[in-house]
Coordinates of C-alpha atoms in Angstrom, one line a residue:
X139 CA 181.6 31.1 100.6
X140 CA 179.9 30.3 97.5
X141 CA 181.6 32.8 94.1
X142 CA 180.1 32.7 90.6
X143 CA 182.7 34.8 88.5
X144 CA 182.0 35.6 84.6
X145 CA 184.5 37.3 82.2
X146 CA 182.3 38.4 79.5
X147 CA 184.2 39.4 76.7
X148 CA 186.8 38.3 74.8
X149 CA 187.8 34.2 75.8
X150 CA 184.5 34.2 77.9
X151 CA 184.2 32.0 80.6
X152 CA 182.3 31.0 83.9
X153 CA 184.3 29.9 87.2
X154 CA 182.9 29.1 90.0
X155 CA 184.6 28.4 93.6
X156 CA 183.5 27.2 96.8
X157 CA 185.2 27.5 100.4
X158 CA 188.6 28.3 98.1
X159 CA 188.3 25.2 96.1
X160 CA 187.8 26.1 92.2
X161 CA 185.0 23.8 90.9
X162 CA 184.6 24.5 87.6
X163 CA 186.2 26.9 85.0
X164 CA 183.5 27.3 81.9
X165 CA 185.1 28.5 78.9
X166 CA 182.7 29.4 76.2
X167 CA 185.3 28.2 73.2
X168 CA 185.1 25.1 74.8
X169 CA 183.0 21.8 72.5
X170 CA 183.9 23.4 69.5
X171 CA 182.5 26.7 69.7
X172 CA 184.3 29.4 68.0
X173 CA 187.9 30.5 69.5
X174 CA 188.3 33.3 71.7
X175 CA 183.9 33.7 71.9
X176 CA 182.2 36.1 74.1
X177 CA 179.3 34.7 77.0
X178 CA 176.2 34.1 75.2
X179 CA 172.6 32.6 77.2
X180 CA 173.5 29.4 76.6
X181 CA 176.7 29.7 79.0
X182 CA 174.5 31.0 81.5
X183 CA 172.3 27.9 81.7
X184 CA 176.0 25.4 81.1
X185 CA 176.9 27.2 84.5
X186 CA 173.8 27.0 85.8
X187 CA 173.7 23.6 85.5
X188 CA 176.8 23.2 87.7
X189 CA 175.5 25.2 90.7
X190 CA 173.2 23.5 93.6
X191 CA 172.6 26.4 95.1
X192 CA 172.3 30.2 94.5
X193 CA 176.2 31.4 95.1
X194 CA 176.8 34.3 97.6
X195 CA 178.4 36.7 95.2
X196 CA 178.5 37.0 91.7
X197 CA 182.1 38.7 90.2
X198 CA 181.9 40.2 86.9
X199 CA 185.4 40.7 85.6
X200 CA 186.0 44.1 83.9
X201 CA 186.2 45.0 80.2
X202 CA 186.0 47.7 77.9
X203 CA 183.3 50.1 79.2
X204 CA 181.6 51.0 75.6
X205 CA 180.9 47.1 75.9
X206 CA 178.4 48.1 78.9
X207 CA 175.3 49.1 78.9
X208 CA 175.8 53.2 79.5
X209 CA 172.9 52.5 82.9
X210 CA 175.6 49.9 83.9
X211 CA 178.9 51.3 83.6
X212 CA 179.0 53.1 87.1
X213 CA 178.6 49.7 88.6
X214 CA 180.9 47.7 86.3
X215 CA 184.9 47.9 86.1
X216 CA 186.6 48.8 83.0
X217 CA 189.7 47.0 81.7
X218 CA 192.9 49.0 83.7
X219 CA 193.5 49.3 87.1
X220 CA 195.3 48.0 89.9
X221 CA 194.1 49.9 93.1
X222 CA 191.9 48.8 95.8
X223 CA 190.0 51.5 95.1
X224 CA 188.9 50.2 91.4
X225 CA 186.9 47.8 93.1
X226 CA 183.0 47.9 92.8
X227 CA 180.9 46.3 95.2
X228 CA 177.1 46.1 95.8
X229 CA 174.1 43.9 95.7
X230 CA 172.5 42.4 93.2
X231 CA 168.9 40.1 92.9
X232 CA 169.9 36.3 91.6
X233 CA 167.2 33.4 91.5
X234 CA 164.9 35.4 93.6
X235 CA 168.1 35.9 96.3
X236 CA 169.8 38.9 97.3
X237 CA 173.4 38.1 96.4
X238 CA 176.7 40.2 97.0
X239 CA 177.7 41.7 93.6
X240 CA 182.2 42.4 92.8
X241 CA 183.7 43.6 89.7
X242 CA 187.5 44.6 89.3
X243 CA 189.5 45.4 86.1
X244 CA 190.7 42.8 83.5
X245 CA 193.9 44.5 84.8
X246 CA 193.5 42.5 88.5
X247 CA 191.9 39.8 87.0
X248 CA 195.3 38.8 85.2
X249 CA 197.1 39.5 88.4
X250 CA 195.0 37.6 91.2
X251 CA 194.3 34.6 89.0
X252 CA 197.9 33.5 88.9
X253 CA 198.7 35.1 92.8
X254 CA 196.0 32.6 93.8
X255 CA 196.9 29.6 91.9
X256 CA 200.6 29.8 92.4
X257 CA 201.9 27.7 95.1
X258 CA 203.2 30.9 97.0
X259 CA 201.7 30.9 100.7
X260 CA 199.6 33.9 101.3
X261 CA 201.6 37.0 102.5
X262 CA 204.9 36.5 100.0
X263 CA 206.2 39.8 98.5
X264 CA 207.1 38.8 94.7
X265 CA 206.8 40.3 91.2
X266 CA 204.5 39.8 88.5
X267 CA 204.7 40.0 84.8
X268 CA 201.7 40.9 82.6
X269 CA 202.3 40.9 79.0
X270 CA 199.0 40.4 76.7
X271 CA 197.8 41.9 73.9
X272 CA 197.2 45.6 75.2
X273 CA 199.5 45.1 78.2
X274 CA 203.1 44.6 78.8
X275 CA 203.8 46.0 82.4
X276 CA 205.8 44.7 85.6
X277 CA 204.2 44.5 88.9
X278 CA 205.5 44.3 92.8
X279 CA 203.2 42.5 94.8
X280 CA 203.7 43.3 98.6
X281 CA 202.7 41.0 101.5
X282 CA 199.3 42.7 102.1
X283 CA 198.3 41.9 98.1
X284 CA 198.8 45.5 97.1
X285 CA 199.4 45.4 93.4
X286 CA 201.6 48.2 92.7
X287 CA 203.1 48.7 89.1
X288 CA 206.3 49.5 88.7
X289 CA 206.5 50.5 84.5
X290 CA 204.7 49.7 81.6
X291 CA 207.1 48.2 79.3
X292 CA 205.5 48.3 76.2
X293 CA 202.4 48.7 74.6
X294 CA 200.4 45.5 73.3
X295 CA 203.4 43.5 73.2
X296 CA 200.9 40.9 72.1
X297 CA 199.6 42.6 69.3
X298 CA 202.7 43.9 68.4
X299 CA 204.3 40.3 68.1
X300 CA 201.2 38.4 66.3
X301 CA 201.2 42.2 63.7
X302 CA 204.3 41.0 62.2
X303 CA 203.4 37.7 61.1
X304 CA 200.4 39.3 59.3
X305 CA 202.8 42.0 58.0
X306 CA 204.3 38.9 55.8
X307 CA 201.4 37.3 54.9
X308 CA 199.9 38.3 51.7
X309 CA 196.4 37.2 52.2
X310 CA 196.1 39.3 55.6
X311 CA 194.3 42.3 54.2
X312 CA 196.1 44.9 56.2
X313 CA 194.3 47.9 54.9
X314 CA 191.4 47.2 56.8
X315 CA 192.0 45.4 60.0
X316 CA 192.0 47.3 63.4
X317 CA 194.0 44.3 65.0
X318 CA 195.9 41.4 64.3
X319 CA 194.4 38.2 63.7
X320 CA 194.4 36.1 67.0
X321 CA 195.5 32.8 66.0
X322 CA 199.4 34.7 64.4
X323 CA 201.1 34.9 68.1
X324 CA 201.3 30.9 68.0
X325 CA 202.2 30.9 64.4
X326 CA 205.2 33.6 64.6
X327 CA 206.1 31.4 67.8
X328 CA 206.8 28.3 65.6
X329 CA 208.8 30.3 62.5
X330 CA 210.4 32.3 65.3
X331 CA 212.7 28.8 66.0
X332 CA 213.8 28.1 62.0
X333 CA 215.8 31.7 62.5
X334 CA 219.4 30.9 61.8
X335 CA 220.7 34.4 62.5
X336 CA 220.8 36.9 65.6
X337 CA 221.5 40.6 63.9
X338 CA 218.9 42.3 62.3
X339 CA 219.5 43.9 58.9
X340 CA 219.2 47.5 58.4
X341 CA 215.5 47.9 57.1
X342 CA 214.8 45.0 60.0
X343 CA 216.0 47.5 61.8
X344 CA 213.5 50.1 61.1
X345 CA 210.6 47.2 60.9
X346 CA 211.2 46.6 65.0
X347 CA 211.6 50.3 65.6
X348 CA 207.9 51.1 64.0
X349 CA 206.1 47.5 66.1
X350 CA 208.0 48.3 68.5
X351 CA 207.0 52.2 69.0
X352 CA 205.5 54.0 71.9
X353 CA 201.9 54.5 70.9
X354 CA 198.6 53.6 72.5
X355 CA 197.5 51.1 69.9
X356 CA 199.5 50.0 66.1
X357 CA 196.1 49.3 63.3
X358 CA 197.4 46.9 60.7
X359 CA 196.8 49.3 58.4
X360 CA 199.4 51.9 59.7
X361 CA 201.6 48.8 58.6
X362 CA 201.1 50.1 54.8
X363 CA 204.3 52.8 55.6
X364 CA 206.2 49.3 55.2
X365 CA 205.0 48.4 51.8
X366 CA 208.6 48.9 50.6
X367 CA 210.5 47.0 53.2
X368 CA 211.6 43.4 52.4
X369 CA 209.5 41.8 54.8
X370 CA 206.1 42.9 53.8
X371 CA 203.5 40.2 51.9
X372 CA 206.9 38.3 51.1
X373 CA 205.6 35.2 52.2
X374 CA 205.6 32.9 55.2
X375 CA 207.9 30.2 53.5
X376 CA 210.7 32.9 53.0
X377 CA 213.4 32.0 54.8
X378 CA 215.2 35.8 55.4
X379 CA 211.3 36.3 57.3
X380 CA 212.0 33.0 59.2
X381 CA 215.3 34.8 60.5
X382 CA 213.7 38.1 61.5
X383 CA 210.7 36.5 63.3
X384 CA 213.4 34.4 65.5
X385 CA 215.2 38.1 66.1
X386 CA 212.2 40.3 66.5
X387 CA 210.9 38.0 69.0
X388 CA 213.9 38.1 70.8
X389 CA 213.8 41.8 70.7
X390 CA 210.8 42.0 72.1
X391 CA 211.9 39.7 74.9
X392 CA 215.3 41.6 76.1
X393 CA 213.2 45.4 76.4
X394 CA 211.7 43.0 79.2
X395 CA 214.1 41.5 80.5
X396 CA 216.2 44.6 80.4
X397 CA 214.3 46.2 82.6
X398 CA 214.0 43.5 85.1
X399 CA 217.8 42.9 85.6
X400 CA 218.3 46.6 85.9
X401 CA 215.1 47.2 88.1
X402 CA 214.2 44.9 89.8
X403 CA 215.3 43.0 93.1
X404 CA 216.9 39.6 92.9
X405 CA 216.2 36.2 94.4
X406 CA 212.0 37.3 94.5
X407 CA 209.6 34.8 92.5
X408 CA 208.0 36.1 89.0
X409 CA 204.8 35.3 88.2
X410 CA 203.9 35.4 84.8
X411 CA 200.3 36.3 83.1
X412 CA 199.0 37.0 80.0
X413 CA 198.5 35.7 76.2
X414 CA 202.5 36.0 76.3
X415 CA 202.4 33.4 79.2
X416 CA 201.6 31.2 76.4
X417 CA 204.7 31.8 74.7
X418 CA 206.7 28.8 75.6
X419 CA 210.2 30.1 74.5
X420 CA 210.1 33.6 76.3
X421 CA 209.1 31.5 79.7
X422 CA 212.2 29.2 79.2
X423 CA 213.9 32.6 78.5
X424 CA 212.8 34.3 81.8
X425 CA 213.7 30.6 83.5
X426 CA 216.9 30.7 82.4
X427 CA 218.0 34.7 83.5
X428 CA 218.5 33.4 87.0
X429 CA 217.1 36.9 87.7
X430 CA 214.0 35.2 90.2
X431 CA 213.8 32.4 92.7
X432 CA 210.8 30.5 91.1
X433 CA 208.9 31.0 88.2
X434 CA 204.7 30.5 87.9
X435 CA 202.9 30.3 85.3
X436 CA 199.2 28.8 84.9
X437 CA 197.7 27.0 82.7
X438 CA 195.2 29.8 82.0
X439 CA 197.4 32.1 81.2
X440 CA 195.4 34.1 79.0
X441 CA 192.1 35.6 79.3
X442 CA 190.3 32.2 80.0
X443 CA 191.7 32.4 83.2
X444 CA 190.1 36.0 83.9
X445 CA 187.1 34.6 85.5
X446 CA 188.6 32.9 88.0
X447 CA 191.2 35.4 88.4
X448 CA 188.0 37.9 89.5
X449 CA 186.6 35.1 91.4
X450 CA 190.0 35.2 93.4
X451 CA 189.7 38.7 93.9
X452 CA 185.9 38.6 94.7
X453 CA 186.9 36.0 97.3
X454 CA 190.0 37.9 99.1
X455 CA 187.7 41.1 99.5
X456 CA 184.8 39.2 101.0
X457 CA 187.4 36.6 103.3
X458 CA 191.0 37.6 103.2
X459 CA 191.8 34.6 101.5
X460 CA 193.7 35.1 97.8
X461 CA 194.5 31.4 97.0
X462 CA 192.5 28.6 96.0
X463 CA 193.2 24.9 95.2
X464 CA 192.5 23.9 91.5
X465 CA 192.7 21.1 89.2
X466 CA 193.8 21.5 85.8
X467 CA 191.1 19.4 84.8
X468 CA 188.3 21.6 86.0
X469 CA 186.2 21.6 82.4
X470 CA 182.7 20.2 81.8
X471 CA 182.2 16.4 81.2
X472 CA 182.5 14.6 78.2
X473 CA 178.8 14.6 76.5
X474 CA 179.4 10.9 75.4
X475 CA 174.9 10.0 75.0
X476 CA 175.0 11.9 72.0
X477 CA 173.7 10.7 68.7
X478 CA 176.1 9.0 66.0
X479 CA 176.3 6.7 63.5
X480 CA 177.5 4.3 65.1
X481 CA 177.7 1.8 62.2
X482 CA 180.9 3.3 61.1
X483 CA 182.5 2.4 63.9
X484 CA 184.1 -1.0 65.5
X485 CA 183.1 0.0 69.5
X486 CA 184.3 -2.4 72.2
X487 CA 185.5 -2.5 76.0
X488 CA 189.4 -1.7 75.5
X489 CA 192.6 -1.4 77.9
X490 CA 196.4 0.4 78.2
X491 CA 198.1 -2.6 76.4
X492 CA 195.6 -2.6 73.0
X493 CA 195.7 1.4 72.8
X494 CA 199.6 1.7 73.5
X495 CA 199.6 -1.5 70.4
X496 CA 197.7 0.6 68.2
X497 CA 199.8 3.5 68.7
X498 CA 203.2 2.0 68.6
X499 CA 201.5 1.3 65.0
X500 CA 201.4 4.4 63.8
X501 CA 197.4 4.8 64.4
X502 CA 196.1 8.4 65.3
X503 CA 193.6 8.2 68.1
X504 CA 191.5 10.7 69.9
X505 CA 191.6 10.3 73.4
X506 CA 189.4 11.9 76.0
X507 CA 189.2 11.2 79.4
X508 CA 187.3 13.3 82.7
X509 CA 186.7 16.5 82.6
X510 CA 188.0 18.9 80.0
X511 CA 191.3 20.9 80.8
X512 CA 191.1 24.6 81.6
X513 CA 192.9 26.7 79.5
X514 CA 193.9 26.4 75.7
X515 CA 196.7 23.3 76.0
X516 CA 195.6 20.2 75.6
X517 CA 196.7 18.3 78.4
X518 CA 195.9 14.2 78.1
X519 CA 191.9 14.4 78.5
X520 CA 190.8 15.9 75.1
X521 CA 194.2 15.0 72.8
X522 CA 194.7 13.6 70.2
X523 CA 197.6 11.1 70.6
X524 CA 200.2 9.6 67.7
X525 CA 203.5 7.7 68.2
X526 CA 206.6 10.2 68.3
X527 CA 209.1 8.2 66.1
X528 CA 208.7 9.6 62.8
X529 CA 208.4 12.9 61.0
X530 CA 206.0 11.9 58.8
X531 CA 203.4 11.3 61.7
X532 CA 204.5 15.2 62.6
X533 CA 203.2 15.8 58.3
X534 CA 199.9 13.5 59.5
X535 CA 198.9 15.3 62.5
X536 CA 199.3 18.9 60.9
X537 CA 197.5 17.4 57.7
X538 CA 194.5 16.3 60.5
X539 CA 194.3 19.5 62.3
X540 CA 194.4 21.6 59.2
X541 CA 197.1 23.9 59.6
X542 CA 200.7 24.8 58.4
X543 CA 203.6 22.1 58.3
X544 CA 205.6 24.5 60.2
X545 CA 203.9 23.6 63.5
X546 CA 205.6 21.6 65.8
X547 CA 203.6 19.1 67.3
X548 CA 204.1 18.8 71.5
X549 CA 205.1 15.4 73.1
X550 CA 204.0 14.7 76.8
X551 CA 206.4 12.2 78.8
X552 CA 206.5 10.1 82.1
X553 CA 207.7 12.2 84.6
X554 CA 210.1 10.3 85.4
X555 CA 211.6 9.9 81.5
X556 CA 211.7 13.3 80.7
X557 CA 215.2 13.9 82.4
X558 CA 216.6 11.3 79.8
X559 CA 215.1 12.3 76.8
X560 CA 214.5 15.8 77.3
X561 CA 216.9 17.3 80.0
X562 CA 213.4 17.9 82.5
X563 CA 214.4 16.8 86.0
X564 CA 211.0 18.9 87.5
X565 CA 207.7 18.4 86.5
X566 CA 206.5 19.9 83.7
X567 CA 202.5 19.6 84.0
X568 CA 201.1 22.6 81.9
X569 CA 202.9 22.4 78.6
X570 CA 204.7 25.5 78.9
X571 CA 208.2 25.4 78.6
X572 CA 210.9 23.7 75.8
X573 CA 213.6 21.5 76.4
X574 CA 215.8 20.3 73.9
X575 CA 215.8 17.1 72.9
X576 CA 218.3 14.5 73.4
X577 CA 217.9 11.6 70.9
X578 CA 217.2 11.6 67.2
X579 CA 214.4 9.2 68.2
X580 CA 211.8 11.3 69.0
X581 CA 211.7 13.1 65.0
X582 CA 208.1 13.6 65.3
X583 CA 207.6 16.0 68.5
X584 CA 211.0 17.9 67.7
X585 CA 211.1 21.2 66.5
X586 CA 213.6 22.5 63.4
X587 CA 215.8 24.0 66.5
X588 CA 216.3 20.6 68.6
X589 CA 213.8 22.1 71.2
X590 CA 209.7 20.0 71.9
X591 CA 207.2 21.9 74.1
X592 CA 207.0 19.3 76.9
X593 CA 204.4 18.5 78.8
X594 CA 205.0 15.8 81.9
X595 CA 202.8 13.3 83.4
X596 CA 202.6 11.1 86.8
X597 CA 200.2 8.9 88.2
X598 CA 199.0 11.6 90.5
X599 CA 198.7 14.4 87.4
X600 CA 196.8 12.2 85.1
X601 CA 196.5 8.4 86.1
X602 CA 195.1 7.2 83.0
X603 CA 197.5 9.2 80.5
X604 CA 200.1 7.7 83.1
X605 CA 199.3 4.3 82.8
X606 CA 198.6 4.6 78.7
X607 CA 202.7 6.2 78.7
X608 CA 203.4 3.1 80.5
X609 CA 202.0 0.8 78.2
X610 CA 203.4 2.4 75.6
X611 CA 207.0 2.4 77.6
X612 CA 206.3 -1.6 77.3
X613 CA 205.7 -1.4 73.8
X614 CA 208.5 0.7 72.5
X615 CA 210.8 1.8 75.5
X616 CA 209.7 5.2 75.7
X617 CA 207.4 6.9 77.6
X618 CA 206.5 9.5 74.8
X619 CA 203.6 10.3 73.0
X620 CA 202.5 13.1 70.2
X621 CA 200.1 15.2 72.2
X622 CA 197.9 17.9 70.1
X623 CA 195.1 19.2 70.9
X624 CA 191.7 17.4 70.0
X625 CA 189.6 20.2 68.2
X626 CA 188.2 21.6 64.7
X627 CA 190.0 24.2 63.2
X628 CA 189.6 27.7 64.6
X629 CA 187.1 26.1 67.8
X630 CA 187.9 25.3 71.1
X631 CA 188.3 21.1 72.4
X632 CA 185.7 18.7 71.1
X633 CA 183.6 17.4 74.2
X634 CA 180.9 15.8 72.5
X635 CA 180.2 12.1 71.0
X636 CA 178.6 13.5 68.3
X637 CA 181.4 16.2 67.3
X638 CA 184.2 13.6 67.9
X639 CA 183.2 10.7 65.4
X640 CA 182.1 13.8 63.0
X641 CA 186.0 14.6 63.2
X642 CA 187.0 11.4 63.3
X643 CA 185.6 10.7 60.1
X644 CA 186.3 14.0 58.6
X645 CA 189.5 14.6 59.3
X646 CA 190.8 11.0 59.0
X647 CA 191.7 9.7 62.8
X648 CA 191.7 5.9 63.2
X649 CA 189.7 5.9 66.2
X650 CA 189.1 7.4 69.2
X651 CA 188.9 6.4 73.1
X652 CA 186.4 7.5 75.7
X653 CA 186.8 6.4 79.2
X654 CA 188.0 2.7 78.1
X655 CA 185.5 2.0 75.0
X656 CA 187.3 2.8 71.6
X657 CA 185.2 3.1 68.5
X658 CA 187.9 2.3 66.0
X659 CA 186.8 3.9 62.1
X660 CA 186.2 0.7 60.2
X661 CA 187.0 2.7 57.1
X662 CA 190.6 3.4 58.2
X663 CA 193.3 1.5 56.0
X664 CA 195.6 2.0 59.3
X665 CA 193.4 0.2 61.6
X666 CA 192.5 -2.8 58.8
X667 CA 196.0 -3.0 58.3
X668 CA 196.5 -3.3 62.5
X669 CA 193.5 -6.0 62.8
X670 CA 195.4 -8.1 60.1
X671 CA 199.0 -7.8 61.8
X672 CA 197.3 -8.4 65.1
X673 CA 195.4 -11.6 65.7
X674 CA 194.1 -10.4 69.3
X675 CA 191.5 -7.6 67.9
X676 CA 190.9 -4.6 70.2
X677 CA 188.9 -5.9 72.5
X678 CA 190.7 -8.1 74.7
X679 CA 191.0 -6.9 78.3
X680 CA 194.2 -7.2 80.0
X681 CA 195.6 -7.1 83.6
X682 CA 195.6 -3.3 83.5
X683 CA 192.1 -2.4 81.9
X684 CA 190.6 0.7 82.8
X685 CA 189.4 0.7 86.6

């Protein structure tokens, strides 16, 4: 069976599966469109041009009904629900075919997507965590795929989280936003780990008791009761901030987890769904509870994931089937037959050994490889990659992507090193969890609390990234890169030609890679300075060149 599933709204995207197997996930944000963008036509023809045939259903994920047409909204589901019953089913007319037509909540969508692409067999009773921005509830999922919820938690524990970074920021005009900005959740995330203290003071106090209220939805403007509190426009730099966001965060956690060790049954896996899936210390947190046998969380955590989540719930209705097999790396191709000015740029056939040399010499390269990853983390195939030694490469690479020097920048290991220099002795594929760090070698991808978002790599995950880490192993004796994502500020990853030696240029890389060519920025003083160290050049091919 043939499923073309669209989430419309917010973090649009296309997936389409076939006979279980997920073939592509299209997310609009995706070659540097704007972040978090709703379908437009122009997604419908990108899909289009991934199909070879008309599919037999089409899945439209639910949203917000106003965001219907009114003649529509009978047919379409909204964003809440977990019942059977909140399915819609019927027939609709697609390149002159009479296809089935499915639509279930956002709710399910969350749900089903990371049922069907854990590795839990079909039939396994386990819980479910979905925390987002409007949602924070806990789940039991029976052997039949009932979705029944136990409590809602907390009310947009997302929003509530990413509101009290803005609540510091003096140039987040509070008085007029209806929600907080999308891009603070990370941010809070990062200053969250500088906090040096664990008790709240006594107007902190009263800060988490208004977030952390019992209301339907918190505007940033009712914020403006907390003019007078310490916190409020004081400043992201101020350190007494940094210590409440590492507290209210954890706050936020334990009314979670609280629940779950006083609720729920032990020794049963969690899954874990969400924008908060995202949030790499709160997964390590649930991890380490020892409340839950295993722990899943997928790469598309948030709502780029809802498509194929309704594509997964599409495909149990029609078959009985809720799981599919995926590949991270389930994006569109690299558009590399763009025009460029390609004068700027040294281009030659390159290999493992050069790019590892260039690296282990403090060049910053983009690197793109394959398809594009699904989800928001970059992931090896459209990254931009930087040596890990020094903190001044960490100053660089924040400098390059245009955002605060409070970021950490993410390193992605061998597999098979991460045990040693980060205390990982299971793969780590999806960039979801911290570790701490265990040398003082690594300055450059570890965070102000001894703690690097790790992502791991083996020959099977990522052969080329594998073989690169290798090379680079050779070079330095470690198997660590910087890993960030390859994209311009506020847009999803580059995966054009065109866009890529634009950024190059603009935003000062040395060079990038595509599939084994690098076009190295003749105007970099880095790479000059490499071509006169190294008398081999960077087109040499060597016994592992690209295959």
């Amino acid at each position: 069976m043939k499923i073309l599933s669209f989430n419309p709204g917010h973090d649009g995207a296309f997936a389409y599966l076939e006979d279980g197997h997920l073939v592509a996930s299209i997310e609009v944000e995706k070659n540097s469109r704007y972040r978090h963008s709703s379908l437009s036509v122009p997604d419908v023809f990108n899909v289009l041009g991934e199909l070879n045939e008309v599919p037999d259903v089409l899945c439209r994920g639910g949203w917000w009904p106003s965001d219907a047409p009114m003649s529509e909204q009978h047919v379409l589901a909204g964003y809440h629900g977990v019942s059977n019953s909140d399915i819609i089913v019927g027939q609709k007319r697609l390149l002159g075919k009479t296809v089935e037509s499915f639509s279930s909540s956002h709710e399910r969508s969350h749900l089903l997507c990371t049922f069907g692409m854990s590795n839990l067999p079909k039939g396994t009773p386990c819980y479910a965590l979905l925390w987002e921005g409007v949602i924070g509830s806990f789940y039991k999922i029976d052997s039949e795929l009932n979705l029944t919820k136990l409590a809602d938690i907390m009310p947009e524990p997302g929003h509530r989280y990413a509101l009290l970074y803005g609540l510091a920021d003096p140039t987040f005009d509070k008085s007029v936003a209806e929600f907080s900005r999308f891009s603070d959740a990370g941010k809070l995330m990062a200053l969250a780990s500088f906090s040096k203290r664990s008790k709240p003071l006594d107007d902190e106090e009263k800060i988490i008791e208004f977030l952390m209220q019992d209301c339907p939805h918190l505007k940033p403007r009712d914020c403006e009761v907390l003019r007078h509190f310490r916190h409020y426009n004081v400043g992201l730099d101020d350190p007494e901030f940094r210590n409440f966001a590492g507290i209210f965060s954890d706050r936020i956690f334990d009314r979670f987890y609280q629940f779950a060790k006083s609720n729920m049954k032990r020794g049963m896996p969690l899954l874990i769904t969400g924008g908060c899936g995202l949030n790499c210390d709160w997964n390590t947190k649930w991890r380490e509870t020892n409340l839950f046998s295993e722990i899943f969380v997928p790469p598309v955590a948030n709502d780029s994931g809802s498509a194929i989540g309704t594509a997964i719930d599409g495909q149990f209705y029609f078959t009985g089937n809720p799981k599919i097999d995926w590949d991270v790396y389930s994006g569109l191709e690299f558009a590399a037959n763009d025009a460029f000015d390609a004068s700027l740029f040294d281009e030659d056939k390159t290999n493992y050994e050069v790019v590892a040399s260039m690296l282990a010499s403090n060049l910053i390269i983009g690197w793109v490889n394959g398809k594009c990853e699904i989800g928001p983390r970059a992931l090896g195939n459209r990254s931009i990659l930087a040596s890990p030694f020094h903190s001044s490469t960490r100053v660089r690479l924040n400098e390059i992507k245009q955002r605060e020097q409070f970021r950490p920048i993410a390193p992605v290991s061998l597999e098979e090193d991460a045990a040693r220099w980060f205390g990982c002795d299971h793969p780590s594929p999806f960039m979801l969890y911290t570790q701490l760090v265990s040398t003082e070698a690594l300055a450059a991808v570890t965070h102000v609390n001894g703690t690097a978002r790790i992502q791991t790599v083996s020959s099977v995950t990522n052969s080329h990234l594998h073989k690169l880490l290798m090379a680079f192993k050779a070079h330095t004796g470690y198997g660590v890169l910087c890993n960030t994502s390859l994209n311009f500020k506020g847009r999803g990853f580059i995966n054009n030609i065109a866009d890529l030696s634009a950024y190059t240029i603009e935003h000062n890389l040395d060079g990038f890679v595509i599939e084994g060519r690098s076009y190295m920025l003749k105007s970099s003083k880095n790479y000059q300075a490499y071509l006169r160290s190294s008398n081999s050049g960077v087109g040499r091919l060597g016994s592992s060149g690209y295959q």
